[in-house]
Amino acid sequence: MKKTFGGPALILDRDDINTDEIIPAKYLTEATKEALKPYCLEDLKLEGLDAKGEKLQKARVVITRANFGCGSSREHAPWVFEVNEIHTVIAESYARIFRQNMFNCGMLAIELPRPDIDALINLEKESNGSVDVEVHLQEQRVVARGNGREVSCGFDISPFDKALVAAGGWVEYADARY
Amino acid sequence: MGQTTAEKIFAAHLRDEPFPGTKVLDLDRVLCHEITTPVAIADLEWRGKDRVFDNTRIKAVIDHVTPSKDSKTALQAKILRDWARRHAIKDFFDIGRNGVCHALFPEKGYIRPGFTAIMGDSHTCTHGAFGAFAAGVGTTDLEVGILKGVCAFREPKTIRVNLDGKLRPGVHAKDVILFVVGELGVNGATDRVIEFHGPVVDAMSMDARMTLCNMAIEAGGTCGICQPDQVTVDYLWPFIEGEFTSPQAALEEYRQWCADADADYDKILDFDMTKLAPQVTYGFKPDCVKPVSEMAGTRIDQVYIGTCTNGRIEDLRQAADVLKGRRIADSLRAIVSPATPKIFQEALSEGLIQIFMDAGFCVTNPTCGACLGMSNGVLAEGEACASTSNRNFNGRMGKGGMVHLMSPSTAAATAITGVITDARTL
């Protein structure tokens, strides 16, 4: 199913956030994606982050640092974002499997260089945690607004990943082609 | 310009290149377990596409929580079981025949040099020990693999790791890979294959090579790869003797997958392993690695020996060698989980199980269980585990629990003293 991108941002200001922190293994026995919904980021210990809080419920975009989604191959990590309507992650870099899982689900794993991530995180601090992100996929640009200011960053995305998003995911793409 | 092992395998399996740099490969093996496959099965059913591309190339096992611990895990097992029956997947391993996937599938001879394999499990990189390209994937990649027999990859670059010298007694493959992950860092090999070379690898058994490749993912690597050689052929011979006139002929054939001398590497790292001491992790990332001597004396509540990293017969022999004639400390409890029924039986007939039980270990059936905090040895808050597994993430073996990764020898020595201990000091 095709997704919408952008909205209020949640900052996860740490490198190497792993999939156990995004969705603990004990919930991998759930049979549906929807059942994962209450457990998003449950084991992530970050100052100011409340995994049950309003901020997370409102978030539609996650902004984070390097090697996001490392560890287990569990697609439950993108799924727990998907069912919480977070269809965009913006990070300095990703673990391979997590990144592929995002695009395979028709969602966006956008990579930005460190200075851009710093600028986005600073904007969020200035704005008391209230930053809204627009994603312009065709133009390959994200625009973040907060505190009356704007941060605009261009991004690269491989044509294959773009095609997966356009198709709504890898199953749709592969089924039409192979 | 020559090619790396991964480049050769990619070239031989290329189905499509929809965009420059995106390679869709034909798969020789699609491996399935009960945690990540049921959602793929449900989605295929929902799409009206409940089919499999080839029921002989798909292998399936119930391994993560087995026997089932509750209704939810029983349902996951049932979905996989019913699906395997429905599609006549002959190589399906249920309770009594099941074991940890990355120990069981190699043991059955399913992985050969030059093969491509995927599984919805990050430690699929283990199978690269056979000179194969094997990668962990998510459920959607698995689903397409099941349906179409293909998977898309960005062609990975290769990091060559030369392991020179000779390991000292009491130093094992686990110590080597912990050291390498410590050097590379947790994302030092992201979108890369790690190709292992050198006399240290040449001298390793297949069990040890699987331990080495198993943790490639802990450096972010897509796959760990060893070069196929006589050791590989000897291991596989019972499964391939019908295909080749002699082991020499098999070796000739398999050598085509070895990297060329003039292959182009992203990076070449040389490590002299002669002075390597046993290694252990601290903290919550697998690249937080120190010599055991620097962590000696750290209090431990539970020892866990097993998993896809170190639950094979050679690992149990290493641990039993340290434990023989000794008892575990009163201050902790210890668990050993042989990774497959065959390994369990070998351990029984070699007297290893007796040694473990005499020492005070609980011996469990083969399962992934405690490694990911699912069952059979979950930690309580504030507890520390000395484990032969591969991940020390915060809460991995139970919320609020600490995990120290180490070799079976170190884990056994730690069981005896109750604190982290270099087995060579006992």
Coordinates of C-alpha atoms in Angstrom, one line a residue:
Chain A
M1 CA 0.0 0.0 0.0
K2 CA 1.3 3.4 -0.9
K3 CA 2.3 5.6 2.0
T4 CA 2.3 9.3 2.9
F5 CA 5.5 10.9 4.2
G6 CA 6.3 13.8 6.6
G7 CA 4.8 15.4 9.7
P8 CA 5.8 16.0 13.3
A9 CA 9.3 14.8 14.1
L10 CA 10.6 12.7 16.9
I11 CA 14.4 13.0 17.6
L12 CA 16.3 10.0 18.8
D13 CA 19.7 11.5 19.4
R14 CA 22.1 8.5 19.6
D15 CA 24.1 6.3 17.3
D16 CA 23.6 2.6 16.9
I17 CA 20.0 2.3 18.0
N18 CA 19.3 -1.4 17.5
T19 CA 16.1 -3.3 16.6
D20 CA 15.8 -4.8 20.1
E21 CA 15.4 -1.2 21.3
I22 CA 12.9 -0.4 18.6
I23 CA 10.8 -3.5 19.3
P24 CA 11.9 -6.1 22.0
A25 CA 12.1 -9.7 20.9
K26 CA 9.4 -10.8 23.3
Y27 CA 6.8 -9.1 21.1
L28 CA 8.0 -11.1 18.0
T29 CA 5.4 -13.7 18.9
E30 CA 2.6 -11.3 17.9
A31 CA 0.8 -12.6 14.8
T32 CA -0.2 -9.2 13.4
K33 CA 1.6 -5.9 12.8
E34 CA -1.2 -4.0 14.5
A35 CA -0.6 -5.8 17.8
L36 CA 2.9 -4.3 17.9
K37 CA 1.6 -0.8 18.2
P38 CA 1.9 -0.1 22.0
Y39 CA 5.5 -1.4 22.2
C40 CA 7.3 1.1 19.9
L41 CA 10.7 2.0 21.3
E42 CA 9.8 0.3 24.6
D43 CA 13.4 -0.6 25.5
L44 CA 15.1 2.5 24.2
K45 CA 16.6 4.4 27.1
L46 CA 17.1 8.0 26.0
E47 CA 16.9 11.2 28.1
G48 CA 13.5 12.8 27.6
L49 CA 12.0 9.9 25.6
D50 CA 8.7 8.6 26.9
A51 CA 7.8 5.5 24.9
K52 CA 4.2 5.8 26.0
G53 CA 4.1 9.6 25.6
E54 CA 2.1 12.0 23.5
K55 CA 5.2 13.0 21.5
L56 CA 5.7 9.5 20.2
Q57 CA 2.0 9.2 19.4
K58 CA 2.0 12.4 17.3
A59 CA 5.3 11.7 15.5
R60 CA 5.2 10.8 11.8
V61 CA 9.0 11.2 11.2
V62 CA 11.9 9.9 13.2
I63 CA 15.2 11.8 13.0
T64 CA 18.2 9.9 14.3
R65 CA 22.0 9.3 14.0
A66 CA 24.4 6.7 12.6
N67 CA 23.8 2.9 12.1
F68 CA 20.1 3.1 12.9
G69 CA 18.3 -0.3 13.1
C70 CA 21.4 -2.4 13.7
G71 CA 21.1 -6.0 15.1
S72 CA 18.3 -8.3 14.3
S73 CA 16.7 -8.7 10.8
R74 CA 13.2 -8.3 12.3
E75 CA 10.9 -6.4 10.0
H76 CA 8.9 -5.9 13.1
A77 CA 11.0 -2.7 13.6
P78 CA 9.7 -1.0 10.4
W79 CA 6.3 -2.5 11.1
V80 CA 6.0 -0.9 14.6
F81 CA 6.8 2.4 12.9
E82 CA 4.3 1.7 10.1
V83 CA 1.4 1.0 12.5
N84 CA 2.3 4.1 14.5
E85 CA 2.1 6.0 11.2
I86 CA 5.8 6.8 11.1
H87 CA 6.6 6.2 7.5
T88 CA 9.8 8.3 7.3
V89 CA 13.1 7.8 9.1
I90 CA 15.9 10.3 8.5
A91 CA 19.3 9.2 9.8
E92 CA 23.0 9.6 9.1
S93 CA 23.3 6.0 8.2
Y94 CA 21.5 2.6 8.6
A95 CA 22.1 -1.0 9.1
R96 CA 21.6 -2.7 5.7
I97 CA 18.7 -5.0 6.7
F98 CA 16.7 -2.3 8.4
R99 CA 17.2 0.1 5.5
Q100 CA 16.1 -2.5 3.0
N101 CA 13.1 -3.5 5.1
M102 CA 11.9 0.1 5.2
F103 CA 12.0 0.4 1.4
N104 CA 10.6 -3.1 1.0
C105 CA 7.5 -1.9 3.0
G106 CA 7.2 1.1 0.7
M107 CA 8.6 3.5 3.4
L108 CA 11.4 6.0 3.4
A109 CA 14.8 5.6 5.0
I110 CA 16.5 8.9 4.1
E111 CA 20.2 9.4 4.6
L112 CA 21.6 12.8 5.4
P113 CA 25.2 13.8 6.2
R114 CA 26.0 14.5 9.8
P115 CA 25.9 18.4 9.6
D116 CA 22.3 18.1 8.2
I117 CA 21.3 15.8 11.0
D118 CA 22.9 18.2 13.5
A119 CA 21.0 21.1 12.0
L120 CA 17.7 19.2 12.2
I121 CA 18.3 18.2 15.8
N122 CA 19.3 21.8 16.7
L123 CA 16.1 23.1 15.1
E124 CA 14.1 20.7 17.3
K125 CA 15.9 21.9 20.4
E126 CA 15.3 25.6 19.5
S127 CA 11.6 24.8 18.9
N128 CA 11.0 23.1 22.2
G129 CA 10.5 19.8 20.5
S130 CA 8.1 21.0 17.9
V131 CA 9.4 20.4 14.4
D132 CA 7.4 19.6 11.3
V133 CA 9.0 17.8 8.3
E134 CA 7.9 17.9 4.7
V135 CA 9.2 15.3 2.4
H136 CA 9.4 16.1 -1.3
L137 CA 10.3 12.8 -2.8
Q138 CA 10.5 13.8 -6.4
E139 CA 12.7 16.8 -5.6
Q140 CA 14.6 14.6 -3.1
R141 CA 14.4 17.3 -0.4
V142 CA 13.3 17.5 3.2
V143 CA 12.1 20.8 4.7
A144 CA 11.9 21.0 8.4
R145 CA 10.1 24.0 10.1
G146 CA 10.1 25.1 13.7
N147 CA 10.4 28.2 15.8
G148 CA 9.8 30.3 12.7
R149 CA 12.9 28.9 11.0
E150 CA 13.4 26.4 8.2
V151 CA 16.1 23.8 7.5
S152 CA 16.1 22.4 4.0
C153 CA 18.3 19.5 3.0
G154 CA 18.6 17.6 -0.3
F155 CA 19.0 13.8 -0.2
D156 CA 20.2 11.0 -2.4
I157 CA 18.0 8.0 -3.0
S158 CA 18.8 5.1 -5.3
P159 CA 16.5 4.7 -8.3
F160 CA 15.7 1.2 -7.1
D161 CA 14.6 2.4 -3.6
K162 CA 12.5 5.1 -5.3
A163 CA 10.9 2.5 -7.5
L164 CA 10.1 0.4 -4.4
V165 CA 8.4 3.4 -2.7
A166 CA 6.5 4.2 -5.9
A167 CA 5.3 0.5 -6.2
G168 CA 4.3 0.4 -2.6
G169 CA 6.9 -2.1 -1.7
W170 CA 9.1 -5.0 -2.9
V171 CA 6.3 -7.6 -3.1
E172 CA 4.4 -5.4 -5.5
Y173 CA 7.5 -4.6 -7.5
A174 CA 8.8 -8.2 -7.7
D175 CA 5.4 -9.7 -8.5
A176 CA 5.0 -7.4 -11.4
R177 CA 8.4 -8.2 -12.7
Y178 CA 9.6 -11.7 -11.9
Chain B
M1 CA 40.9 -7.2 -12.5
G2 CA 40.1 -10.3 -10.5
Q3 CA 37.0 -10.9 -8.5
T4 CA 36.2 -11.5 -4.8
T5 CA 34.2 -14.5 -3.8
A6 CA 31.0 -12.5 -3.4
E7 CA 31.5 -10.9 -6.9
K8 CA 31.8 -14.3 -8.5
I9 CA 28.7 -15.6 -6.8
F10 CA 26.8 -12.4 -7.8
A11 CA 27.9 -12.8 -11.4
A12 CA 26.8 -16.5 -11.5
H13 CA 23.4 -15.8 -10.0
L14 CA 22.4 -12.5 -11.6
R15 CA 18.7 -12.6 -12.7
D16 CA 18.3 -8.9 -13.3
E17 CA 19.9 -5.5 -12.8
P18 CA 16.9 -3.2 -12.8
F19 CA 19.1 -0.2 -12.0
P20 CA 22.9 0.2 -12.0
G21 CA 24.2 -1.3 -8.7
T22 CA 21.0 -3.1 -7.9
K23 CA 21.4 -6.9 -8.4
V24 CA 18.5 -9.3 -8.3
L25 CA 19.9 -12.7 -7.6
D26 CA 18.6 -16.2 -8.1
L27 CA 18.5 -18.1 -4.8
D28 CA 19.7 -21.6 -4.1
R29 CA 18.3 -21.7 -0.6
V30 CA 15.5 -19.9 1.1
L31 CA 15.6 -20.7 4.8
C32 CA 12.7 -20.2 7.2
H33 CA 12.0 -20.2 10.9
E34 CA 8.9 -19.7 12.9
I35 CA 9.5 -16.1 14.1
T36 CA 9.8 -14.3 10.8
T37 CA 8.1 -16.6 8.3
P38 CA 4.5 -16.7 9.6
V39 CA 3.8 -13.1 8.7
A40 CA 5.2 -13.7 5.2
I41 CA 2.9 -16.8 4.9
A42 CA -0.1 -14.7 6.1
D43 CA 0.7 -12.0 3.6
L44 CA 1.0 -14.4 0.7
E45 CA -2.4 -15.9 1.7
W46 CA -3.9 -12.5 1.9
R47 CA -2.7 -11.7 -1.6
G48 CA -4.0 -15.0 -2.9
K49 CA -0.5 -16.1 -3.7
D50 CA 0.1 -18.9 -1.3
R51 CA 2.7 -20.6 -3.5
V52 CA 6.4 -21.5 -3.2
F53 CA 9.0 -21.2 -6.0
D54 CA 10.6 -24.5 -5.3
N55 CA 9.8 -26.8 -2.4
T56 CA 13.2 -28.5 -2.5
R57 CA 15.2 -25.3 -2.2
I58 CA 13.1 -24.0 0.8
K59 CA 14.1 -25.4 4.2
A60 CA 12.2 -24.7 7.4
V61 CA 12.7 -25.2 11.1
I62 CA 11.0 -24.3 14.3
D63 CA 13.9 -23.2 16.5
H64 CA 13.5 -19.9 18.3
V65 CA 11.0 -21.0 20.9
T66 CA 10.7 -24.7 20.9
P67 CA 8.9 -26.6 22.4
S68 CA 6.4 -23.7 22.3
K69 CA 6.1 -21.8 25.6
D70 CA 2.6 -20.4 25.2
S71 CA -0.3 -20.1 22.9
K72 CA 1.3 -17.4 20.7
T73 CA 4.4 -19.3 20.0
A74 CA 2.4 -22.5 19.5
L75 CA 0.4 -20.6 16.8
Q76 CA 3.6 -19.4 15.1
A77 CA 4.9 -23.0 15.1
K78 CA 1.6 -24.3 13.7
I79 CA 1.5 -21.7 10.9
L80 CA 5.0 -22.8 9.8
R81 CA 4.1 -26.5 10.2
D82 CA 0.8 -26.3 8.3
W83 CA 2.5 -24.3 5.5
A84 CA 5.4 -26.8 5.2
R85 CA 2.8 -29.6 4.9
R86 CA 0.6 -27.8 2.5
H87 CA 3.6 -27.2 0.1
A88 CA 5.2 -30.6 0.7
I89 CA 8.4 -29.0 2.0
K90 CA 10.3 -32.2 2.8
D91 CA 13.1 -30.5 4.7
F92 CA 11.0 -29.2 7.5
F93 CA 12.3 -29.8 11.1
D94 CA 9.8 -30.1 13.9
I95 CA 10.1 -30.9 17.6
G96 CA 12.4 -33.9 18.0
R97 CA 14.4 -33.2 14.8
N98 CA 14.8 -29.4 15.2
G99 CA 17.8 -27.4 16.1
V100 CA 19.2 -23.9 15.9
C101 CA 18.9 -23.0 12.2
H102 CA 22.5 -21.9 11.5
A103 CA 23.8 -25.1 13.1
L104 CA 21.1 -27.4 11.7
F105 CA 21.1 -26.4 8.0
P106 CA 24.9 -26.7 7.5
E107 CA 24.9 -30.0 9.4
K108 CA 22.3 -31.3 6.8
G109 CA 24.7 -30.3 4.0
Y110 CA 22.3 -27.8 2.5
I111 CA 24.9 -25.1 2.0
R112 CA 27.6 -25.5 -0.7
P113 CA 30.4 -23.2 -2.0
G114 CA 29.0 -20.7 -4.5
F115 CA 25.4 -20.9 -3.2
T116 CA 23.2 -18.0 -2.5
A117 CA 21.0 -18.2 0.5
I118 CA 18.6 -15.8 2.4
M119 CA 16.8 -16.2 5.7
G120 CA 14.7 -13.9 7.9
D121 CA 17.4 -14.0 10.5
S122 CA 20.4 -11.7 10.7
H123 CA 22.9 -14.5 11.6
T124 CA 22.4 -16.1 8.2
C125 CA 25.9 -14.7 7.5
T126 CA 27.1 -17.8 9.3
H127 CA 26.7 -19.9 6.1
G128 CA 29.3 -17.9 4.3
A129 CA 31.8 -20.2 6.1
F130 CA 31.2 -22.6 3.2
G131 CA 32.3 -20.1 0.6
A132 CA 28.6 -19.1 0.0
F133 CA 26.8 -15.8 -0.1
A134 CA 24.3 -15.9 2.7
A135 CA 22.4 -12.9 4.0
G136 CA 19.9 -12.1 6.7
V137 CA 16.8 -10.3 5.3
G138 CA 13.5 -9.1 6.6
T139 CA 10.1 -10.7 6.2
T140 CA 9.3 -9.0 2.9
D141 CA 12.5 -10.2 1.2
L142 CA 11.8 -13.6 2.6
E143 CA 8.3 -13.5 1.2
V144 CA 9.5 -12.6 -2.3
G145 CA 12.2 -15.3 -1.9
I146 CA 9.6 -17.9 -1.1
L147 CA 7.3 -16.8 -4.0
K148 CA 9.8 -16.0 -6.7
G149 CA 13.2 -17.4 -5.6
V150 CA 15.0 -14.0 -6.0
C151 CA 16.3 -11.3 -3.8
A152 CA 17.7 -7.8 -4.5
F153 CA 21.0 -6.5 -3.2
R154 CA 23.2 -3.5 -3.6
E155 CA 26.3 -5.4 -4.7
P156 CA 28.4 -5.3 -1.6
K157 CA 32.1 -4.3 -1.5
T158 CA 34.4 -6.7 0.2
I159 CA 36.7 -6.2 3.2
R160 CA 39.5 -8.7 3.3
V161 CA 40.6 -9.7 6.8
N162 CA 43.9 -11.6 6.9
L163 CA 44.3 -13.6 10.1
D164 CA 48.0 -14.3 10.3
G165 CA 50.0 -16.4 12.8
K166 CA 48.7 -19.2 15.0
L167 CA 46.2 -19.1 17.8
R168 CA 47.7 -20.0 21.2
P169 CA 46.1 -22.9 23.2
G170 CA 42.9 -21.8 24.9
V171 CA 42.2 -19.1 22.3
H172 CA 39.4 -19.9 19.9
A173 CA 37.4 -18.6 16.9
K174 CA 35.1 -16.7 19.2
D175 CA 38.0 -14.7 20.6
V176 CA 39.1 -13.9 17.0
I177 CA 35.8 -12.7 15.8
L178 CA 35.2 -10.6 19.0
F179 CA 38.6 -9.0 18.4
V180 CA 37.7 -8.3 14.7
V181 CA 34.3 -6.8 15.6
G182 CA 36.1 -4.7 18.2
E183 CA 38.5 -3.5 15.5
L184 CA 35.9 -2.9 12.8
G185 CA 33.2 -1.4 15.0
V186 CA 29.5 -2.1 14.9
N187 CA 29.0 -0.5 11.5
G188 CA 32.5 -1.0 10.1
A189 CA 31.4 -3.5 7.5
T190 CA 27.9 -2.2 6.7
D191 CA 27.0 -3.0 3.0
R192 CA 30.3 -5.0 3.0
V193 CA 31.2 -8.7 2.9
I194 CA 34.0 -9.7 5.2
E195 CA 36.3 -12.3 3.5
F196 CA 38.5 -14.2 5.9
H197 CA 41.9 -15.4 4.8
G198 CA 45.2 -16.5 6.3
P199 CA 46.7 -19.4 8.2
V200 CA 44.4 -19.0 11.2
V201 CA 41.3 -19.6 9.1
D202 CA 43.1 -22.4 7.1
A203 CA 43.7 -24.2 10.4
M204 CA 40.0 -23.8 11.5
S205 CA 37.4 -26.6 11.4
M206 CA 34.0 -25.8 9.8
D207 CA 32.6 -25.4 13.3
A208 CA 35.1 -22.7 14.0
R209 CA 34.6 -21.0 10.7
M210 CA 30.9 -20.8 11.3
T211 CA 31.6 -19.1 14.7
L212 CA 33.8 -16.6 12.8
C213 CA 31.3 -15.8 10.0
N214 CA 28.3 -15.8 12.5
M215 CA 29.3 -12.5 13.9
A216 CA 30.1 -10.6 10.6
I217 CA 26.6 -9.0 11.1
E218 CA 27.8 -7.6 14.5
A219 CA 30.2 -5.4 12.4
G220 CA 27.3 -4.6 10.1
G221 CA 28.6 -7.1 7.5
T222 CA 26.2 -8.6 4.9
C223 CA 28.0 -11.9 5.0
G224 CA 31.2 -13.4 6.4
I225 CA 33.0 -15.6 3.8
C226 CA 35.7 -18.2 4.1
Q227 CA 37.4 -19.7 1.1
P228 CA 36.3 -23.3 0.2
D229 CA 39.2 -25.7 0.7
Q230 CA 39.9 -29.3 1.8
V231 CA 38.2 -28.7 5.2
T232 CA 35.0 -27.6 3.4
V233 CA 35.1 -30.7 1.1
D234 CA 35.7 -33.1 4.0
Y235 CA 32.8 -31.7 5.9
L236 CA 30.4 -31.8 2.9
W237 CA 31.7 -35.1 1.5
P238 CA 28.9 -37.4 2.9
F239 CA 26.4 -35.1 1.1
I240 CA 28.2 -34.6 -2.2
E241 CA 29.9 -38.0 -2.8
G242 CA 27.2 -38.8 -5.4
E243 CA 28.0 -35.6 -7.4
F244 CA 31.8 -36.0 -7.7
T245 CA 34.2 -38.8 -8.6
S246 CA 36.5 -37.9 -5.7
P247 CA 37.1 -35.3 -3.0
Q248 CA 39.8 -33.9 -5.3
A249 CA 37.3 -33.3 -8.0
A250 CA 35.0 -31.6 -5.6
L251 CA 37.8 -29.3 -4.4
E252 CA 38.7 -28.4 -8.1
E253 CA 35.1 -27.5 -8.7
Y254 CA 34.7 -25.5 -5.5
R255 CA 38.0 -23.6 -6.0
Q256 CA 36.3 -21.6 -8.7
W257 CA 34.6 -19.6 -5.9
C258 CA 37.9 -18.6 -4.2
A259 CA 38.8 -14.9 -4.6
D260 CA 41.3 -14.1 -7.3
A261 CA 44.7 -13.0 -6.3
D262 CA 44.2 -9.7 -8.0
A263 CA 40.7 -9.1 -6.6
D264 CA 39.8 -5.5 -5.8
Y265 CA 39.0 -5.0 -2.1
D266 CA 37.4 -2.1 -0.3
K267 CA 39.9 -2.5 2.5
I268 CA 42.5 -5.1 3.5
L269 CA 43.1 -5.6 7.2
D270 CA 46.0 -7.7 8.6
F271 CA 45.9 -9.0 12.1
D272 CA 48.6 -11.2 13.7
M273 CA 46.6 -13.6 15.9
T274 CA 49.7 -15.1 17.6
K275 CA 49.4 -12.9 20.7
L276 CA 45.7 -12.8 20.9
A277 CA 44.3 -13.5 24.4
P278 CA 40.7 -14.6 25.2
Q279 CA 38.2 -11.7 24.6
V280 CA 35.0 -10.7 26.3
T281 CA 32.5 -7.8 25.8
Y282 CA 31.6 -5.1 28.3
G283 CA 28.7 -2.6 27.7
F284 CA 25.8 -3.0 25.3
K285 CA 27.4 -3.2 21.9
P286 CA 29.3 -6.1 20.4
D287 CA 32.3 -3.9 19.6
C288 CA 32.9 -3.1 23.2
V289 CA 35.6 -5.8 23.5
K290 CA 38.5 -6.3 26.0
P291 CA 40.8 -9.1 26.9
V292 CA 39.3 -11.3 29.6
S293 CA 42.1 -10.4 31.9
E294 CA 40.8 -6.8 32.1
M295 CA 37.3 -8.0 33.0
A296 CA 38.4 -10.8 35.4
G297 CA 36.5 -10.8 38.6
T298 CA 33.2 -9.4 37.2
R299 CA 30.3 -11.0 39.0
I300 CA 28.0 -13.3 36.9
D301 CA 24.6 -14.7 37.8
Q302 CA 24.1 -17.1 34.9
V303 CA 26.3 -18.9 32.3
Y304 CA 24.8 -19.8 29.0
I305 CA 26.6 -22.1 26.5
G306 CA 24.9 -22.7 23.1
T307 CA 23.4 -20.7 20.2
C308 CA 24.2 -20.4 16.5
T309 CA 27.5 -18.9 17.5
N310 CA 28.8 -21.5 19.9
G311 CA 26.4 -24.4 20.3
R312 CA 28.3 -26.9 18.0
I313 CA 30.1 -30.0 19.1
E314 CA 33.5 -28.4 19.1
D315 CA 32.2 -25.7 21.4
L316 CA 30.8 -28.2 23.8
R317 CA 34.1 -30.1 23.8
Q318 CA 36.0 -26.8 24.6
A319 CA 33.7 -26.1 27.6
A320 CA 33.7 -29.7 28.8
D321 CA 37.5 -29.7 28.7
V322 CA 37.5 -26.9 31.2
L323 CA 34.6 -28.3 33.3
K324 CA 35.8 -31.9 33.6
G325 CA 36.0 -32.9 37.3
R326 CA 34.9 -29.5 38.5
R327 CA 31.7 -27.9 39.9
I328 CA 30.1 -24.6 39.1
A329 CA 30.1 -21.9 41.8
D330 CA 27.2 -21.9 44.2
S331 CA 26.6 -18.2 43.4
L332 CA 25.4 -18.8 39.9
R333 CA 23.4 -21.2 37.7
A334 CA 24.6 -22.6 34.3
I335 CA 22.8 -23.7 31.2
V336 CA 24.0 -25.6 28.1
S337 CA 21.9 -26.0 25.0
P338 CA 23.4 -28.2 22.3
A339 CA 22.4 -26.6 19.0
T340 CA 21.0 -29.6 17.2
P341 CA 19.8 -33.2 18.1
K342 CA 22.9 -34.6 16.3
I343 CA 25.2 -32.4 18.4
F344 CA 23.3 -33.5 21.6
Q345 CA 23.7 -37.1 20.7
E346 CA 27.4 -36.7 20.0
A347 CA 27.8 -34.9 23.3
L348 CA 26.1 -37.8 25.0
S349 CA 28.2 -40.5 23.4
E350 CA 31.4 -38.5 24.1
G351 CA 30.5 -38.2 27.7
L352 CA 30.3 -34.4 27.5
I353 CA 26.7 -34.2 28.8
Q354 CA 27.8 -36.2 31.9
I355 CA 30.6 -33.7 32.5
F356 CA 28.1 -30.8 32.2
M357 CA 25.6 -32.4 34.5
D358 CA 28.3 -33.5 37.0
A359 CA 29.4 -29.8 37.1
G360 CA 25.9 -28.7 37.9
F361 CA 24.7 -27.5 34.5
C362 CA 21.1 -27.6 33.3
V363 CA 21.1 -29.3 29.9
T364 CA 18.3 -28.0 27.6
N365 CA 17.0 -29.1 24.3
P366 CA 18.3 -27.3 21.1
T367 CA 16.6 -23.9 20.8
C368 CA 17.5 -20.2 20.4
G369 CA 15.6 -19.5 23.6
A370 CA 17.6 -17.4 26.0
C371 CA 19.9 -15.8 23.5
L372 CA 17.2 -13.3 22.6
G373 CA 15.3 -13.4 25.9
M374 CA 12.6 -15.7 24.6
S375 CA 12.7 -18.7 26.9
N376 CA 14.9 -21.2 28.6
G377 CA 17.0 -18.9 30.7
V378 CA 15.7 -15.3 30.5
L379 CA 17.5 -12.9 32.9
A380 CA 15.9 -10.9 35.7
E381 CA 16.6 -7.1 36.0
G382 CA 20.1 -6.4 37.3
E383 CA 21.5 -9.8 36.5
A384 CA 24.5 -10.5 34.4
C385 CA 25.0 -13.5 32.0
A386 CA 28.3 -14.9 30.7
S387 CA 27.1 -16.1 27.3
T388 CA 28.6 -17.7 24.2
S389 CA 26.0 -16.0 22.0
N390 CA 26.5 -13.0 19.7
R391 CA 24.6 -10.0 21.0
N392 CA 25.0 -8.0 24.2
F393 CA 22.3 -5.3 23.5
N394 CA 20.7 -3.8 26.6
G395 CA 18.0 -6.2 27.6
R396 CA 18.7 -8.7 24.9
M397 CA 18.5 -11.8 27.3
G398 CA 15.8 -10.1 29.5
K399 CA 14.8 -6.6 30.4
G400 CA 17.4 -4.9 32.6
G401 CA 19.9 -7.8 32.1
M402 CA 23.6 -7.5 31.1
V403 CA 25.3 -9.9 28.7
H404 CA 29.0 -10.6 28.4
L405 CA 29.9 -12.4 25.2
M406 CA 32.8 -14.9 25.3
S407 CA 34.1 -18.2 24.1
P408 CA 32.8 -21.6 25.5
S409 CA 36.1 -22.0 27.4
T410 CA 35.8 -18.6 29.1
A411 CA 32.1 -19.3 29.9
A412 CA 33.0 -22.6 31.5
A413 CA 35.8 -21.1 33.5
T414 CA 33.5 -18.4 34.6
A415 CA 30.9 -21.0 35.7
I416 CA 33.4 -22.6 38.0
T417 CA 34.6 -19.4 39.7
G418 CA 31.3 -17.4 39.6
V419 CA 33.2 -14.4 38.1
I420 CA 34.6 -13.7 34.6
T421 CA 37.7 -15.9 34.4
D422 CA 40.4 -16.7 31.8
A423 CA 40.3 -20.5 31.5
R424 CA 44.0 -20.5 31.2
T425 CA 44.4 -19.3 34.8
L426 CA 42.5 -22.1 36.4

